[in-house]
Structures are given as structure tokens and as C-alpha cells.
Amino acid sequence: MSSGQQLPHEKLIVDSIHGDIHLSAIECRVVDTASFQRLRHLKQLGMAQATYPNATHTRFAHSVGVLGIMEHITRVARKSLDLSDTAVEDIRLAGLLHDIGHYPYSHLMEKVDKVQLTEEFLDGRKTFRGDTPPYPDHETVGELIVTGQQDIIEALGGSERAQRIAALFTRKSTADPQLSKLIHSSLDMDRLDYLLRDSQATGVPYGQIDLNYLLNNFRASKSGVLGVAEKAITAVDQFLLARLFMHRAVYYHKTTFGLEEACRQLLRRVRDQRKFGIPVDGAAIEERVRGPALGGFTDAYVDKIVEEAAADSDEVIRTLANSIRRRRPPKLLKEVVVLAQNGATAHAGAMFKKDCKHQLWKLAADHRVPLGQFLVCETRPLTLEERGAWVTEKQA
């Protein structure tokens, strides 16, 4: 990403995905804040560069890219969506700021409370006891930053607008639900950008979508519901399948997922043991992101923990850390792929878990490997949206 011509009240940014993106004066002020610049030090795809070396693009580039898509959609569909000047500026800012609350390595650190250690899996202990507040999700953290960091508040022109922008990307009841759908829905500007950006960075073709055709066919119904014109349904179906294929090929690639799971389990263990200064609970996270320590809350923060953990006295912690440092991902011993419906565990998956509970103790003892070095984990269920039958309205 490189800077182009700079005008007195706006900035032109040339993005490799979307071309020219024009930033207004207020958007320039937001981008120039230290809170937003932190996103330059958060990789968009976590540890995917261990598998795809070119996947080093950042949350900063993605956030500016979402603004570029918002620029397009508010231009072509402004009349259809009946958007005022204030609404246009608000939704552009919400697109720009929607990822400002991401943790170091994004979802990796955010999900620490949901990590199930092997010992807990085998003896049925609860993963999270509930006696301390959990880590908040990145949207909540984003709201804390936008409404709590003074540089962002001043750039936006005051706390009232900061709260309004945060309400859009957190989908609060005070926000227009149709405008929030532009940021979070089955077909949102966030996904439209990251599928193309991630596909280009990794060099795989599966994330390619017909972006301009989709944007040019966004419409609002007479009742105000946001959607696309019927003729663009095929492009929408391609988009949904592209998301499925990118999860299979990139986001859940076994090498990337293995290293990230090792890091999740490492962070969970060092947090439980109160080591290396990692925030102990959600309250500590909130204190950090509202204060001056936010600027250091980047990927380097986790990298430093991994480096220190590589010499820890705990054998499991030390092994996990060195697995990450030396790019020695956990070996995939067994994988079971199942189709689940309505959240129910499929028979094959249930049987695999049962077999693990019976065999892991013996496997660890026979090979003299600490039990914690066996990682039993699940990917997040990937779903495709259901669409009803087509009904063509005919005039009598």
C-alpha cells in the first residue's frame, strides 16, 4: 500500500485490491491515530504465513480495504438505501474501525477461554469455570477502544459519534440494523474484502469473487431490507462457496491450524499459571485496551511470550513454545470429518472422542510423552446459509 496525491482535506490511498480509495478529512484523522496505526502490527491471517509465506498482510490494509468497498456501495446504492450524508459518513467510519479491537494474532488470543486442555477433555472438567470474567470478543474490545481511547474520540469529533460508530459494528439495538448488515451479515463488506485479499496474498484462487457485480447489484426492498438484485444470485452463490473453499484451503489448513492450536494451548497454560504478564481475565484486557498499553498489544506481544516460554521449566509449555518458534507443527495423528446438523455431534465425531478418552492415557504412557502434548481440538463449524425457493411475482 502506498500513498498517492495528498490534498488539503483528504487523502488518496492506492490499494492493490481495490485501486484508488479516497479518505475524507475525518477518516484521515482516524487513520493517523496511534490506536488505528496499531493495526499495522496485526497480521490478518494469524500464523498462516507459516504455510503461505506471502500471507503477511495486516488488519490495517484490510480495514482500509473495507472502507474502499463502503465507498463503492454508498456511491452506487445511496439512493436505494436512502442514506443521508451523516449515515454515509458513519457507515464508512464503521467499516474503517470494525477491526480495531482485534487481539494479537486476532482470533487466536481472543479464544483462549474456549481452549480445552487435554487433561480437561479426558476427565470432563469444564474449560471455563466462570469465576472470573472471560476475555471479551474483538467487537467488544473495539467498542472499548473507540469509546475509551482519547485519540479516536477526538478524531471522530466527540464521544457521541464514537458511540454511534461503535453501535454500528457491534450491532447494538440503537444502530440501524440494515446498515449494520453491511459490516456483519452473510454477505457483508468485511467478507468481500478479506476473501479477495487473503486469496491474493496466499496465492490460491478459491477466494476470487465478482466483487464489482455484487456491489453494483445491492438493493433495498420496499420494506427497507438490504439485499441484492435477483440477477446477481449466482454471484452470491459463488461468494458463499468461495468462503467455504477458503476455509478448507487456507483458514483451516492443517499446518496453520496446528501451530495456532499449539499457541492457543500455550497461552491458556501460561495464563493459568500467571506467567509472563499475560492478562489474567477479561477485566485485565479491558484495563489494557482502555489505557496507554494498547499500543504494545500487537503480534509482537505474543511473540515475546513464546520466546520466554521456550525456556520455561514446564515441559509442556516449553515444547509448545519451541514447536511454534521452530515451525514444527503438531503431527496430525487422526482427523475425522463429519457433517453435523443443528449443532448435534455426528456419530463418527462422538466415537472418535470416545476412543481418544480410552486410548490417550495409554498412548502417553507407552511413548513417555506428557499428556498435554497431545492436542485434541475441533475447528469451528462451518455453515452455509439456507435460501428459500424462488418465487416469481407476476402481474395479472
Coordinates of C-alpha atoms in Angstrom, one line a residue:
M1 CA 0.0 0.0 0.0
S2 CA 1.4 3.4 -0.9
S3 CA 0.3 7.0 -0.5
G4 CA -0.7 8.9 -3.6
Q5 CA -1.6 12.5 -4.1
Q6 CA -2.4 14.3 -0.8
L7 CA -5.0 17.0 -0.9
P8 CA -5.6 19.6 1.9
H9 CA -8.7 17.9 3.3
E10 CA -8.5 14.3 2.1
K11 CA -6.0 11.6 1.2
L12 CA -5.8 9.2 -1.8
I13 CA -4.6 5.7 -1.0
V14 CA -3.8 3.2 -3.7
D15 CA -4.8 -0.3 -2.6
S16 CA -3.6 -3.4 -4.5
I17 CA -7.1 -4.9 -4.3
H18 CA -9.5 -2.0 -4.9
G19 CA -7.4 0.7 -6.6
D20 CA -7.9 4.3 -5.5
I21 CA -9.5 4.8 -2.1
H22 CA -10.4 8.4 -1.1
L23 CA -10.3 9.2 2.6
S24 CA -12.2 12.2 3.9
A25 CA -10.7 14.6 6.4
I26 CA -12.2 12.8 9.4
E27 CA -11.1 9.4 8.0
C28 CA -7.6 10.8 7.7
R29 CA -7.6 11.8 11.3
V30 CA -8.8 8.4 12.4
V31 CA -6.2 6.6 10.3
D32 CA -3.4 8.8 11.7
T33 CA -4.2 8.0 15.3
A34 CA -1.9 5.7 17.3
S35 CA -4.8 3.4 18.1
F36 CA -5.5 2.8 14.5
Q37 CA -1.9 2.5 13.4
R38 CA -1.6 -0.4 15.8
L39 CA -3.4 -2.5 13.2
R40 CA -0.2 -2.3 11.0
H41 CA 1.3 -4.7 13.5
L42 CA -1.5 -7.3 13.5
K43 CA -1.4 -9.9 10.7
Q44 CA -4.7 -10.5 9.1
L45 CA -4.2 -14.3 8.8
G46 CA -2.6 -15.0 12.2
M47 CA 0.1 -17.7 11.7
A48 CA -0.9 -18.5 8.1
Q49 CA 2.5 -17.2 6.9
A50 CA 4.0 -20.4 8.2
T51 CA 2.1 -22.2 5.4
Y52 CA 1.8 -19.4 2.8
P53 CA 4.9 -17.2 3.2
N54 CA 3.4 -14.2 1.5
A55 CA 0.4 -14.0 3.8
T56 CA 1.8 -11.1 5.9
H57 CA -0.9 -8.6 5.1
T58 CA -2.3 -6.7 8.0
R59 CA -5.5 -5.7 9.7
F60 CA -4.6 -2.1 8.7
A61 CA -4.7 -3.0 5.0
H62 CA -7.9 -4.9 5.4
S63 CA -9.6 -2.1 7.3
V64 CA -8.7 0.5 4.6
G65 CA -9.9 -2.0 2.0
V66 CA -13.3 -2.3 3.7
L67 CA -13.5 1.5 3.6
G68 CA -12.9 1.3 -0.1
I69 CA -15.8 -1.2 -0.5
M70 CA -18.0 1.1 1.6
E71 CA -17.0 4.0 -0.7
H72 CA -18.3 2.0 -3.6
I73 CA -21.5 0.7 -2.1
T74 CA -22.6 4.0 -0.7
R75 CA -22.0 5.6 -4.1
V76 CA -24.0 3.1 -6.2
A77 CA -26.7 2.3 -3.7
R78 CA -27.1 5.5 -1.8
K79 CA -30.5 6.3 -3.4
S80 CA -31.8 2.8 -3.0
L81 CA -30.7 2.7 0.7
D82 CA -32.0 6.3 1.3
L83 CA -28.8 7.3 3.0
S84 CA -28.2 10.8 4.4
D85 CA -24.8 12.5 4.4
T86 CA -24.4 11.6 8.1
A87 CA -25.3 8.0 7.5
V88 CA -22.8 7.7 4.7
E89 CA -20.0 9.0 6.8
D90 CA -21.0 6.9 9.8
I91 CA -21.1 3.6 7.9
R92 CA -17.8 4.4 6.2
L93 CA -16.2 5.1 9.6
A94 CA -17.7 1.9 11.0
G95 CA -16.2 -0.1 8.1
L96 CA -12.8 1.6 8.8
L97 CA -12.9 0.9 12.5
H98 CA -14.7 -2.5 12.6
D99 CA -11.5 -4.5 13.3
I100 CA -9.8 -2.0 15.7
G101 CA -10.4 -4.3 18.6
H102 CA -8.5 -7.4 17.4
Y103 CA -6.2 -9.1 19.7
P104 CA -2.6 -10.0 18.9
Y105 CA -2.8 -12.8 16.3
S106 CA -6.5 -11.9 16.1
H107 CA -8.9 -14.8 17.0
L108 CA -6.0 -16.9 18.3
M109 CA -5.7 -15.0 21.6
E110 CA -9.3 -13.9 21.7
K111 CA -10.4 -17.6 22.1
V112 CA -8.2 -18.5 25.0
D113 CA -11.1 -19.0 27.3
K114 CA -12.6 -21.6 25.0
V115 CA -9.4 -23.7 24.8
Q116 CA -9.9 -27.2 26.2
L117 CA -6.7 -28.7 27.6
T118 CA -6.2 -32.4 27.0
E119 CA -6.4 -33.1 30.8
E120 CA -9.8 -31.4 30.9
F121 CA -11.1 -33.3 27.9
L122 CA -10.2 -36.6 29.4
D123 CA -11.6 -36.0 32.9
G124 CA -14.6 -34.0 31.8
R125 CA -13.7 -30.8 33.6
K126 CA -15.2 -27.5 32.5
T127 CA -13.0 -25.4 30.2
F128 CA -14.0 -22.1 31.8
R129 CA -15.2 -22.1 35.4
G130 CA -16.9 -18.7 35.3
D131 CA -15.4 -17.4 38.5
T132 CA -13.6 -14.6 36.5
P133 CA -14.7 -12.5 33.6
P134 CA -13.7 -14.1 30.2
Y135 CA -11.7 -12.3 27.5
P136 CA -14.2 -10.1 25.6
D137 CA -14.7 -10.7 21.9
H138 CA -12.9 -8.4 19.5
E139 CA -16.1 -6.4 18.7
T140 CA -16.5 -5.6 22.4
V141 CA -12.8 -4.6 22.6
G142 CA -13.3 -2.4 19.5
E143 CA -16.1 -0.6 21.3
L144 CA -13.9 -0.1 24.4
I145 CA -11.2 1.4 22.2
V146 CA -13.4 3.6 20.1
T147 CA -15.3 5.0 23.1
G148 CA -12.4 5.0 25.5
Q149 CA -9.2 6.0 23.6
Q150 CA -9.0 9.8 23.5
D151 CA -7.2 9.9 20.2
I152 CA -10.0 8.1 18.5
I153 CA -12.7 10.1 20.2
E154 CA -11.0 13.4 19.2
A155 CA -10.5 12.2 15.6
L156 CA -14.2 11.3 15.4
G157 CA -15.3 14.7 16.8
G158 CA -16.6 13.6 20.2
S159 CA -17.9 10.8 22.3
E160 CA -21.4 11.0 20.8
R161 CA -20.3 10.0 17.3
A162 CA -17.8 7.5 18.8
Q163 CA -20.7 5.7 20.5
R164 CA -22.7 5.8 17.3
I165 CA -19.9 4.3 15.2
A166 CA -19.3 1.5 17.8
A167 CA -23.0 0.7 17.8
L168 CA -22.9 0.0 14.1
F169 CA -20.1 -2.5 14.1
T170 CA -21.3 -4.2 17.4
R171 CA -24.9 -4.4 16.1
K172 CA -26.4 -2.7 19.1
S173 CA -30.2 -2.1 19.1
T174 CA -29.6 1.7 18.8
A175 CA -28.0 1.2 15.4
D176 CA -29.8 0.9 12.1
P177 CA -29.9 -3.0 11.6
Q178 CA -29.8 -2.7 7.8
L179 CA -26.6 -0.5 7.9
S180 CA -25.1 -2.9 10.4
K181 CA -25.7 -5.7 7.9
L182 CA -23.1 -4.0 5.6
I183 CA -20.5 -4.9 8.2
H184 CA -21.8 -8.2 9.7
S185 CA -24.1 -10.5 7.7
S186 CA -23.9 -13.4 5.3
L187 CA -22.9 -11.0 2.6
D188 CA -21.0 -8.1 4.1
M189 CA -18.3 -5.7 3.1
D190 CA -15.8 -7.3 5.6
R191 CA -16.0 -10.7 3.9
L192 CA -16.0 -9.2 0.4
D193 CA -12.6 -7.6 1.2
Y194 CA -10.9 -10.4 3.1
L195 CA -11.8 -13.2 0.7
L196 CA -10.1 -11.3 -2.2
R197 CA -7.2 -10.0 -0.1
D198 CA -6.5 -13.4 1.5
S199 CA -6.7 -15.2 -1.8
Q200 CA -4.2 -12.8 -3.4
A201 CA -1.8 -13.0 -0.5
T202 CA -1.8 -16.8 -0.3
G203 CA -1.8 -17.3 -4.0
V204 CA -4.8 -19.6 -4.0
P205 CA -7.6 -19.0 -6.5
Y206 CA -10.6 -20.0 -4.3
G207 CA -11.4 -16.6 -2.9
Q208 CA -12.0 -14.9 -6.2
I209 CA -15.4 -13.3 -6.4
D210 CA -17.2 -11.0 -8.8
L211 CA -16.9 -8.0 -6.4
N212 CA -18.0 -5.2 -8.7
Y213 CA -21.0 -7.1 -10.0
L214 CA -22.1 -7.8 -6.4
L215 CA -21.7 -4.2 -5.3
N216 CA -23.5 -2.8 -8.3
N217 CA -26.5 -5.0 -7.6
F218 CA -27.0 -4.2 -3.9
R219 CA -30.6 -3.0 -3.4
A220 CA -33.1 -2.2 -0.6
S221 CA -36.6 -3.7 -0.8
K222 CA -39.7 -1.5 -0.3
S223 CA -39.7 -2.5 3.3
G224 CA -36.1 -1.4 3.7
V225 CA -34.5 -4.8 3.8
L226 CA -31.0 -4.9 2.3
G227 CA -30.1 -7.5 -0.3
V228 CA -29.1 -8.0 -4.0
A229 CA -31.0 -8.0 -7.2
E230 CA -32.2 -11.4 -8.3
K231 CA -29.9 -11.4 -11.4
A232 CA -26.9 -11.4 -9.0
I233 CA -27.9 -14.6 -7.1
T234 CA -25.3 -16.6 -9.0
A235 CA -22.6 -14.2 -7.9
V236 CA -23.8 -14.5 -4.3
D237 CA -23.7 -18.4 -4.5
Q238 CA -20.2 -18.1 -5.8
F239 CA -19.3 -15.9 -2.9
L240 CA -20.7 -18.4 -0.4
L241 CA -18.8 -21.3 -2.0
A242 CA -15.6 -19.2 -2.1
R243 CA -15.8 -18.7 1.7
L244 CA -16.2 -22.5 2.1
F245 CA -13.2 -23.3 -0.1
M246 CA -11.0 -20.6 1.6
H247 CA -11.7 -22.2 5.0
R248 CA -10.7 -25.6 3.7
A249 CA -7.6 -24.5 1.8
V250 CA -6.3 -21.6 3.9
Y251 CA -8.0 -20.8 7.2
Y252 CA -8.2 -24.5 8.4
H253 CA -5.0 -25.7 6.7
K254 CA -3.6 -28.4 9.0
T255 CA -0.2 -26.8 9.3
T256 CA -1.6 -23.3 10.2
F257 CA -4.3 -24.7 12.4
G258 CA -1.8 -27.0 14.2
L259 CA 0.5 -24.1 15.0
E260 CA -2.3 -21.8 16.1
E261 CA -3.8 -24.5 18.3
A262 CA -0.4 -25.0 19.9
C263 CA -0.2 -21.3 20.6
R264 CA -3.8 -21.2 22.0
Q265 CA -3.0 -24.0 24.3
L266 CA 0.3 -22.4 25.3
L267 CA -1.4 -19.1 26.1
R268 CA -4.0 -20.8 28.1
R269 CA -1.4 -22.7 30.2
V270 CA 0.8 -19.6 30.9
R271 CA -2.3 -17.6 31.8
D272 CA -3.5 -20.3 34.2
Q273 CA 0.0 -20.2 35.8
R274 CA 0.1 -16.4 35.9
K275 CA 3.3 -16.3 33.8
F276 CA 4.9 -13.7 31.5
G277 CA 2.4 -10.9 32.4
I278 CA -0.4 -12.2 30.2
P279 CA -3.8 -10.6 31.2
V280 CA -5.4 -12.9 33.7
D281 CA -9.0 -12.3 32.7
G282 CA -11.4 -10.0 30.8
A283 CA -11.1 -7.2 33.3
A284 CA -7.3 -7.1 32.7
I285 CA -7.9 -7.0 29.0
E286 CA -10.4 -4.1 29.4
E287 CA -7.9 -2.2 31.5
R288 CA -5.1 -2.7 28.9
V289 CA -7.1 -1.6 25.8
R290 CA -8.5 1.5 27.5
G291 CA -5.1 2.7 28.6
P292 CA -1.7 3.6 27.1
A293 CA -0.6 0.0 27.0
L294 CA -2.8 -0.6 23.9
G295 CA -0.1 0.4 21.5
G296 CA 2.1 -2.6 22.6
F297 CA -0.8 -5.1 22.3
T298 CA 0.4 -6.4 18.9
D299 CA 1.6 -9.7 17.4
A300 CA 5.0 -9.0 18.9
Y301 CA 3.3 -9.2 22.4
V302 CA 2.5 -12.9 21.8
D303 CA 5.9 -13.5 20.0
K304 CA 7.6 -12.3 23.2
I305 CA 5.6 -14.7 25.3
V306 CA 6.5 -17.6 23.0
E307 CA 10.2 -16.7 23.2
E308 CA 10.1 -16.6 27.0
A309 CA 8.1 -19.8 27.3
A310 CA 10.7 -21.7 25.2
A311 CA 12.9 -21.8 28.2
D312 CA 10.2 -22.4 30.8
S313 CA 10.5 -25.2 33.4
D314 CA 7.1 -26.7 32.5
E315 CA 7.9 -29.3 29.8
V316 CA 4.5 -29.0 28.0
I317 CA 4.8 -25.2 27.9
R318 CA 8.4 -25.4 26.7
T319 CA 7.5 -28.0 24.0
L320 CA 4.6 -26.0 22.7
A321 CA 6.7 -22.8 22.5
N322 CA 9.5 -24.4 20.6
S323 CA 7.0 -26.0 18.2
I324 CA 5.9 -22.5 17.3
R325 CA 9.4 -20.9 17.3
R326 CA 10.9 -23.6 15.0
R327 CA 7.9 -24.1 12.8
R328 CA 7.5 -27.7 13.9
P329 CA 3.7 -28.0 13.8
P330 CA 2.0 -30.9 15.8
K331 CA 1.7 -34.0 13.7
L332 CA -1.8 -34.9 12.6
L333 CA -2.4 -38.3 14.0
K334 CA -6.1 -38.7 13.3
E335 CA -8.7 -36.5 11.6
V336 CA -12.4 -37.1 11.5
V337 CA -14.6 -35.0 9.1
V338 CA -18.3 -35.0 9.9
L339 CA -21.4 -33.3 8.8
A340 CA -23.4 -32.0 11.8
Q341 CA -27.0 -30.7 11.8
N342 CA -28.4 -28.1 14.2
G343 CA -25.3 -28.3 16.4
A344 CA -25.7 -32.1 17.1
T345 CA -22.5 -34.1 17.2
A346 CA -22.3 -36.6 14.4
H347 CA -21.8 -40.3 15.3
A348 CA -18.3 -40.5 13.8
G349 CA -17.2 -37.5 15.8
A350 CA -18.7 -38.8 19.0
M351 CA -17.0 -42.2 18.6
F352 CA -13.6 -40.5 17.9
K353 CA -13.9 -38.5 21.1
K354 CA -14.8 -41.7 23.0
D355 CA -11.8 -43.5 21.5
C356 CA -9.5 -40.7 22.5
K357 CA -10.6 -40.8 26.1
H358 CA -9.9 -44.6 26.2
Q359 CA -6.5 -44.5 24.4
L360 CA -4.7 -41.3 25.1
W361 CA -3.6 -42.2 28.7
K362 CA -2.0 -45.4 27.4
L363 CA -0.5 -43.7 24.3
A364 CA 1.1 -41.1 26.5
A365 CA 2.5 -43.6 29.0
D366 CA 3.8 -46.0 26.3
H367 CA 5.7 -43.3 24.5
R368 CA 6.7 -41.3 27.6
V369 CA 5.1 -38.2 26.2
P370 CA 3.4 -35.7 28.6
L371 CA -0.4 -35.9 28.1
G372 CA -0.5 -32.2 27.4
Q373 CA 1.5 -32.6 24.3
F374 CA -1.4 -34.4 22.6
L375 CA -3.8 -31.8 21.3
V376 CA -7.4 -32.8 20.9
C377 CA -9.2 -29.9 19.2
E378 CA -12.1 -29.0 16.8
T379 CA -12.4 -26.4 14.1
R380 CA -15.3 -24.0 14.4
P381 CA -18.3 -25.4 12.5
L382 CA -18.6 -24.0 9.0
T383 CA -22.1 -23.4 7.8
L384 CA -23.7 -22.4 4.6
E385 CA -26.8 -20.2 4.6
E386 CA -30.1 -21.7 3.6
R387 CA -32.0 -20.0 0.9
G388 CA -35.7 -20.5 0.3
A389 CA -37.3 -21.4 -3.1
W390 CA -37.5 -18.7 -5.7
V391 CA -40.9 -17.2 -6.2
T392 CA -41.5 -15.0 -9.2
E393 CA -44.1 -12.3 -8.8
K394 CA -46.2 -12.0 -12.0
Q395 CA -48.6 -9.1 -12.8
A396 CA -52.2 -10.2 -13.5

